[in-house]
Tab-separated table of C-alpha atoms in Angstrom:
chain	number	residue	atom	x	y	z
A	1	MET	CA	-24.731	25.643	12.401
A	2	ALA	CA	-23.596	28.185	9.813
A	3	PHE	CA	-25.472	28.388	6.526
A	4	PHE	CA	-24.258	30.354	3.513
A	5	ALA	CA	-26.740	31.187	0.765
A	6	PHE	CA	-25.902	31.436	-2.931
A	7	ALA	CA	-28.192	32.826	-5.626
A	8	VAL	CA	-28.641	30.260	-8.374
A	9	ALA	CA	-31.077	31.799	-10.817
A	10	ALA	CA	-31.717	35.196	-12.317
A	11	GLY	CA	-35.225	36.591	-12.267
A	12	PRO	CA	-37.204	39.832	-12.273
A	13	ALA	CA	-35.497	42.651	-10.405
A	14	LEU	CA	-37.776	42.447	-7.370
A	15	ALA	CA	-38.479	38.707	-7.411
A	16	GLU	CA	-37.204	36.466	-4.640
A	17	THR	CA	-34.299	34.383	-5.937
A	18	PRO	CA	-33.983	30.720	-4.940
A	19	THR	CA	-30.768	30.017	-3.090
A	20	ILE	CA	-28.461	27.115	-2.468
A	21	ARG	CA	-27.586	26.707	1.193
A	22	ARG	CA	-23.964	25.784	1.820
A	23	VAL	CA	-22.951	24.218	5.127
A	24	PRO	CA	-19.139	24.115	5.089
A	25	ASN	CA	-16.493	22.269	7.080
A	26	GLN	CA	-18.597	19.497	8.539
A	27	VAL	CA	-16.341	17.000	10.322
A	28	PHE	CA	-17.248	13.452	9.332
A	29	ALA	CA	-14.210	11.590	10.699
A	30	GLN	CA	-11.165	12.210	12.843
A	31	ARG	CA	-7.983	10.358	11.926
A	32	GLU	CA	-4.777	10.376	13.941
A	33	ASP	CA	-3.197	13.100	11.801
A	34	LYS	CA	-6.104	14.577	9.848
A	35	THR	CA	-9.583	15.914	10.402
A	36	LEU	CA	-11.807	14.923	7.501
A	37	LYS	CA	-14.470	17.413	6.438
A	38	ALA	CA	-17.344	17.807	4.007
A	39	ASP	CA	-19.004	20.842	2.472
A	40	ILE	CA	-22.770	20.356	2.168
A	41	TYR	CA	-24.780	22.015	-0.599
A	42	LEU	CA	-28.532	21.996	-0.086
A	43	PRO	CA	-30.984	22.842	-2.869
A	44	PRO	CA	-33.809	25.361	-2.721
A	45	GLY	CA	-37.200	24.066	-1.691
A	46	GLU	CA	-38.317	21.345	0.643
A	47	GLY	CA	-36.994	17.810	0.854
A	48	PRO	CA	-36.466	15.062	1.338
A	49	PHE	CA	-33.809	15.447	-1.355
A	50	PRO	CA	-31.870	12.872	-3.332
A	51	ALA	CA	-28.229	13.179	-2.322
A	52	ILE	CA	-24.788	12.843	-3.873
A	53	LEU	CA	-21.478	11.933	-2.272
A	54	MET	CA	-18.980	13.967	-4.344
A	55	ILE	CA	-15.316	12.927	-4.465
A	56	HIS	CA	-12.533	15.076	-5.905
A	57	GLY	CA	-9.591	13.929	-7.992
A	58	GLY	CA	-5.874	14.548	-7.615
A	59	ALA	CA	-4.159	11.187	-8.217
A	60	TRP	CA	-5.063	10.100	-4.654
A	61	ALA	CA	-2.229	12.399	-3.504
A	62	GLY	CA	-3.736	15.888	-3.598
A	63	GLY	CA	-6.665	17.996	-4.628
A	64	SER	CA	-9.432	19.587	-2.642
A	65	ARG	CA	-13.169	19.292	-2.201
A	66	SER	CA	-13.378	22.939	-3.290
A	67	ARG	CA	-12.425	21.822	-6.811
A	68	MET	CA	-15.843	20.181	-7.031
A	69	ALA	CA	-17.764	23.326	-6.059
A	70	SER	CA	-19.079	24.067	-9.560
A	71	HIS	CA	-20.261	20.458	-9.948
A	72	ALA	CA	-21.842	20.529	-6.488
A	73	MET	CA	-23.608	23.819	-7.214
A	74	TYR	CA	-24.877	22.467	-10.521
A	75	LEU	CA	-26.416	19.425	-8.851
A	76	ALA	CA	-27.811	21.445	-5.956
A	77	ASN	CA	-29.403	23.820	-8.435
A	78	ASN	CA	-31.108	20.747	-9.916
A	79	GLY	CA	-32.566	19.425	-6.690
A	80	TYR	CA	-29.758	17.382	-5.110
A	81	ALA	CA	-28.180	17.645	-1.683
A	82	VAL	CA	-24.429	17.267	-2.188
A	83	ALA	CA	-21.626	16.387	0.202
A	84	ALA	CA	-18.233	17.290	-1.267
A	85	ILE	CA	-15.649	15.476	0.817
A	86	THR	CA	-11.950	15.209	1.513
A	87	TYR	CA	-9.826	12.129	2.240
A	88	ARG	CA	-6.288	11.199	3.275
A	89	PHE	CA	-3.568	11.388	0.633
A	90	ALA	CA	-0.870	9.061	-0.604
A	91	PRO	CA	2.026	8.479	-0.156
A	92	VAL	CA	1.700	9.224	3.567
A	93	HIS	CA	-1.464	7.122	3.552
A	94	THR	CA	-1.553	4.279	1.072
A	95	PHE	CA	-4.626	2.424	-0.126
A	96	PRO	CA	-7.131	1.505	1.278
A	97	ALA	CA	-7.043	4.691	3.413
A	98	GLN	CA	-8.773	6.713	0.680
A	99	LEU	CA	-11.525	4.126	0.279
A	100	GLU	CA	-12.043	3.901	4.040
A	101	ASP	CA	-12.416	7.680	4.284
A	102	CYS	CA	-14.950	7.835	1.465
A	103	GLN	CA	-16.948	5.018	3.026
A	104	ALA	CA	-16.862	6.854	6.356
A	105	ALA	CA	-18.165	9.978	4.627
A	106	LEU	CA	-21.023	8.026	3.093
A	107	ASP	CA	-21.938	6.506	6.448
A	108	TRP	CA	-21.828	9.950	8.048
A	109	LEU	CA	-24.049	11.427	5.345
A	110	LEU	CA	-26.634	8.713	5.844
A	111	ASP	CA	-26.456	9.097	9.618
A	112	HIS	CA	-27.174	12.835	9.198
A	113	ALA	CA	-29.926	12.384	6.634
A	114	GLU	CA	-32.602	13.855	8.883
A	115	GLU	CA	-30.502	16.930	9.646
A	116	PHE	CA	-30.032	17.707	5.942
A	117	ASP	CA	-33.464	16.442	4.824
A	118	ILE	CA	-31.996	13.649	2.684
A	119	ASP	CA	-33.840	10.635	1.328
A	120	THR	CA	-31.564	7.709	2.182
A	121	GLU	CA	-33.161	5.592	-0.544
A	122	ARG	CA	-31.949	8.017	-3.211
A	123	VAL	CA	-28.221	8.489	-2.625
A	124	GLY	CA	-25.630	8.387	-5.400
A	125	GLY	CA	-21.935	9.000	-5.944
A	126	TRP	CA	-20.120	11.427	-8.256
A	127	GLY	CA	-16.379	11.658	-8.783
A	128	TYR	CA	-13.751	12.625	-11.291
A	129	SER	CA	-10.371	11.005	-11.986
A	130	ALA	CA	-9.217	9.500	-8.668
A	131	GLY	CA	-12.595	10.550	-7.273
A	132	GLY	CA	-14.393	8.685	-10.047
A	133	HIS	CA	-12.311	5.620	-9.258
A	134	LEU	CA	-13.247	5.819	-5.585
A	135	ALA	CA	-16.943	6.320	-6.334
A	136	CYS	CA	-16.933	3.227	-8.563
A	137	LEU	CA	-14.965	1.254	-6.008
A	138	ILE	CA	-17.398	2.018	-3.193
A	139	ALA	CA	-20.316	0.913	-5.357
A	140	THR	CA	-18.774	-2.248	-6.775
A	141	MET	CA	-17.289	-3.485	-3.506
A	142	GLU	CA	-20.553	-2.822	-1.714
A	143	ALA	CA	-22.384	-4.876	-4.351
A	144	GLU	CA	-19.799	-7.639	-4.248
A	145	GLU	CA	-20.103	-7.871	-0.476
A	146	GLY	CA	-23.862	-8.220	-0.812
A	147	ALA	CA	-24.956	-5.045	0.956
A	148	ASN	CA	-28.736	-5.140	1.112
A	149	PRO	CA	-29.916	-2.593	0.334
A	150	PRO	CA	-26.840	-0.955	-1.236
A	151	GLN	CA	-26.122	2.553	0.013
A	152	LEU	CA	-25.313	3.991	-3.419
A	153	LYS	CA	-28.165	3.724	-5.904
A	154	ALA	CA	-26.307	5.276	-8.878
A	155	VAL	CA	-22.802	6.524	-9.714
A	156	VAL	CA	-21.294	9.090	-12.085
A	157	ALA	CA	-17.572	8.648	-12.751
A	158	GLY	CA	-15.506	10.722	-15.150
A	159	GLY	CA	-11.921	10.139	-16.275
A	160	ALA	CA	-11.728	7.216	-13.896
A	161	PRO	CA	-9.086	4.475	-13.793
A	162	CYS	CA	-10.996	1.228	-13.317
A	163	ASP	CA	-8.465	-1.601	-13.451
A	164	PHE	CA	-4.896	-1.841	-12.152
A	165	THR	CA	-4.421	-5.554	-12.778
A	166	ASN	CA	-2.826	-4.915	-16.183
A	167	GLU	CA	-0.069	-2.806	-14.676
A	168	PRO	CA	3.381	-4.268	-15.552
A	169	PRO	CA	4.362	-6.490	-12.609
A	170	GLN	CA	7.623	-4.691	-11.842
A	171	SER	CA	6.342	-1.157	-12.440
A	172	GLU	CA	6.558	1.158	-9.442
A	173	ARG	CA	4.376	3.832	-11.038
A	174	LEU	CA	1.605	3.233	-8.468
A	175	LYS	CA	3.839	2.338	-5.529
A	176	TYR	CA	3.082	5.677	-3.857
A	177	PHE	CA	-0.624	4.789	-3.838
A	178	LEU	CA	-0.803	1.009	-3.567
A	179	GLY	CA	2.307	0.446	-1.455
A	180	GLY	CA	4.454	-1.486	-3.927
A	181	SER	CA	4.590	-2.978	-7.383
A	182	ARG	CA	1.993	-5.460	-8.625
A	183	ALA	CA	4.555	-8.242	-8.252
A	184	GLU	CA	5.006	-7.302	-4.607
A	185	LEU	CA	1.347	-6.658	-3.714
A	186	PRO	CA	-0.898	-8.366	-6.268
A	187	SER	CA	-3.907	-8.437	-3.946
A	188	ALA	CA	-3.795	-4.651	-3.467
A	189	TYR	CA	-3.991	-4.148	-7.224
A	190	VAL	CA	-7.041	-6.405	-7.406
A	191	GLN	CA	-8.710	-4.858	-4.374
A	192	ALA	CA	-8.253	-1.326	-5.740
A	193	SER	CA	-9.704	-2.153	-9.187
A	194	PRO	CA	-13.443	-1.457	-9.574
A	195	LEU	CA	-13.584	-3.666	-12.666
A	196	GLN	CA	-12.556	-6.673	-10.603
A	197	HIS	CA	-15.518	-6.253	-8.250
A	198	VAL	CA	-18.312	-5.834	-10.792
A	199	THR	CA	-21.273	-8.132	-10.188
A	200	ALA	CA	-24.893	-8.251	-11.294
A	201	LYS	CA	-25.810	-6.400	-8.084
A	202	CYS	CA	-23.952	-3.206	-9.040
A	203	PRO	CA	-25.943	0.024	-9.182
A	204	PRO	CA	-26.337	1.948	-12.450
A	205	ILE	CA	-23.089	3.671	-13.468
A	206	PHE	CA	-22.540	6.582	-15.877
A	207	LEU	CA	-18.968	6.750	-17.180
A	208	PHE	CA	-17.623	9.685	-19.174
A	209	HIS	CA	-14.174	10.029	-20.690
A	210	GLY	CA	-12.257	12.140	-23.192
A	211	THR	CA	-10.924	10.316	-26.236
A	212	ASP	CA	-7.675	12.331	-25.975
A	213	ASP	CA	-7.163	11.774	-22.254
A	214	SER	CA	-3.411	11.168	-21.863
A	215	VAL	CA	-3.588	11.063	-18.054
A	216	VAL	CA	-6.102	8.217	-17.718
A	217	PRO	CA	-6.556	6.281	-20.983
A	218	MET	CA	-10.181	5.354	-21.522
A	219	GLN	CA	-9.724	1.629	-22.225
A	220	ASP	CA	-10.365	0.663	-18.607
A	221	ALA	CA	-13.583	2.675	-18.473
A	222	GLU	CA	-14.723	1.055	-21.729
A	223	ALA	CA	-14.021	-2.369	-20.240
A	224	MET	CA	-15.948	-1.390	-17.114
A	225	HIS	CA	-18.910	-0.305	-19.214
A	226	ASP	CA	-18.799	-3.504	-21.255
A	227	LYS	CA	-18.763	-5.713	-18.160
A	228	LEU	CA	-21.642	-3.823	-16.562
A	229	SER	CA	-23.616	-4.084	-19.807
A	230	SER	CA	-22.974	-7.798	-20.079
A	231	LEU	CA	-24.540	-8.263	-16.634
A	232	GLY	CA	-27.586	-6.156	-17.446
A	233	ILE	CA	-26.591	-3.203	-15.259
A	234	PRO	CA	-27.920	0.133	-16.571
A	235	THR	CA	-24.822	1.983	-17.768
A	236	VAL	CA	-23.765	4.712	-20.164
A	237	PHE	CA	-20.311	5.332	-21.618
A	238	TYR	CA	-20.223	8.936	-22.789
A	239	LYS	CA	-17.216	9.707	-24.999
A	240	LEU	CA	-16.032	13.256	-25.475
A	241	GLU	CA	-14.289	13.391	-28.832
A	242	GLY	CA	-11.014	15.288	-28.779
A	243	ARG	CA	-11.224	16.110	-25.087
A	244	GLY	CA	-8.344	15.620	-22.685
A	245	HIS	CA	-8.437	14.998	-18.957
A	246	LEU	CA	-9.058	18.581	-17.822
A	247	GLY	CA	-11.347	19.419	-20.726
A	248	THR	CA	-13.565	16.470	-19.878
A	249	PHE	CA	-13.807	17.564	-16.247
A	250	ILE	CA	-15.232	20.953	-17.192
A	251	ASP	CA	-17.359	19.820	-20.149
A	252	VAL	CA	-20.919	21.115	-19.767
A	253	ASP	CA	-22.449	18.520	-22.089
A	254	ALA	CA	-21.023	15.653	-20.041
A	255	ARG	CA	-22.336	17.274	-16.888
A	256	ARG	CA	-25.782	17.635	-18.413
A	257	GLU	CA	-25.892	14.017	-19.618
A	258	ALA	CA	-24.735	12.807	-16.216
A	259	LEU	CA	-27.548	14.761	-14.578
A	260	LYS	CA	-30.088	13.131	-16.906
A	261	PHE	CA	-28.744	9.739	-15.873
A	262	LEU	CA	-29.001	10.541	-12.171
A	263	ASP	CA	-32.481	11.957	-12.591
A	264	GLY	CA	-33.584	8.735	-14.230
A	265	HIS	CA	-32.427	6.664	-11.275
A	266	LEU	CA	-32.714	8.953	-8.237
A	267	LYS	CA	-35.650	11.271	-8.853
A	268	LEU	CA	-39.105	10.139	-7.781
A	269	GLY	CA	-41.427	9.477	-10.693
A	270	LYS	CA	-38.503	8.830	-13.055
A	271	SER	CA	-37.836	5.477	-14.627
């Protein structure tokens, strides 16, 4: 197995520098027309480590796990093992293909926990935009289905669409992803909406969103936060004033607050 080491901290000229170990191109599933891979980022030190399933955005139709490299490195530098994954894209593959691939990646990560020195009781999800939607959907559907114990213990989701059930019935805006309009496939719009699966068994969820996001308006995320709060689920809604969709993705303050949230739920000795 190939390991690539990255320096993550500056120190005295002759001091040994801690490194992140990157294990790229790990195949976690083979589909008929696509090989699905993950890049693993392992922190310095000895485990077992808390772990994060990291899901990229791209409107469910594009993007790359490499786009999440800076987020993955940030978490690895703070003690997390990270699996940045890929998944099949719409419109060639409509929903629920993306969800199925992310769930397969999570199962694979847990199955390989010993290999990567991962603590299976401290696994979370992190995603942005479409990736944030998929991270929330995995967690809420798992809770709704009564998984015991749930695989994801905490989720961070930024710029995430959370509810498609308010889409105009005849609109074909999401046809490429969900297979048709809401009038044609109402159940798909419900199934794909994290908000519609929220129960009191959901894990803690940190939502962050730019107030000037014109790609994914933040009303759905606010509604998601409100529903989680009403059920007593630990949740944070972190607003970034004046930030748009891209600006929110790269915002260092949001990243830092998200890390605090994860630490509080996934690090041993934290409350």
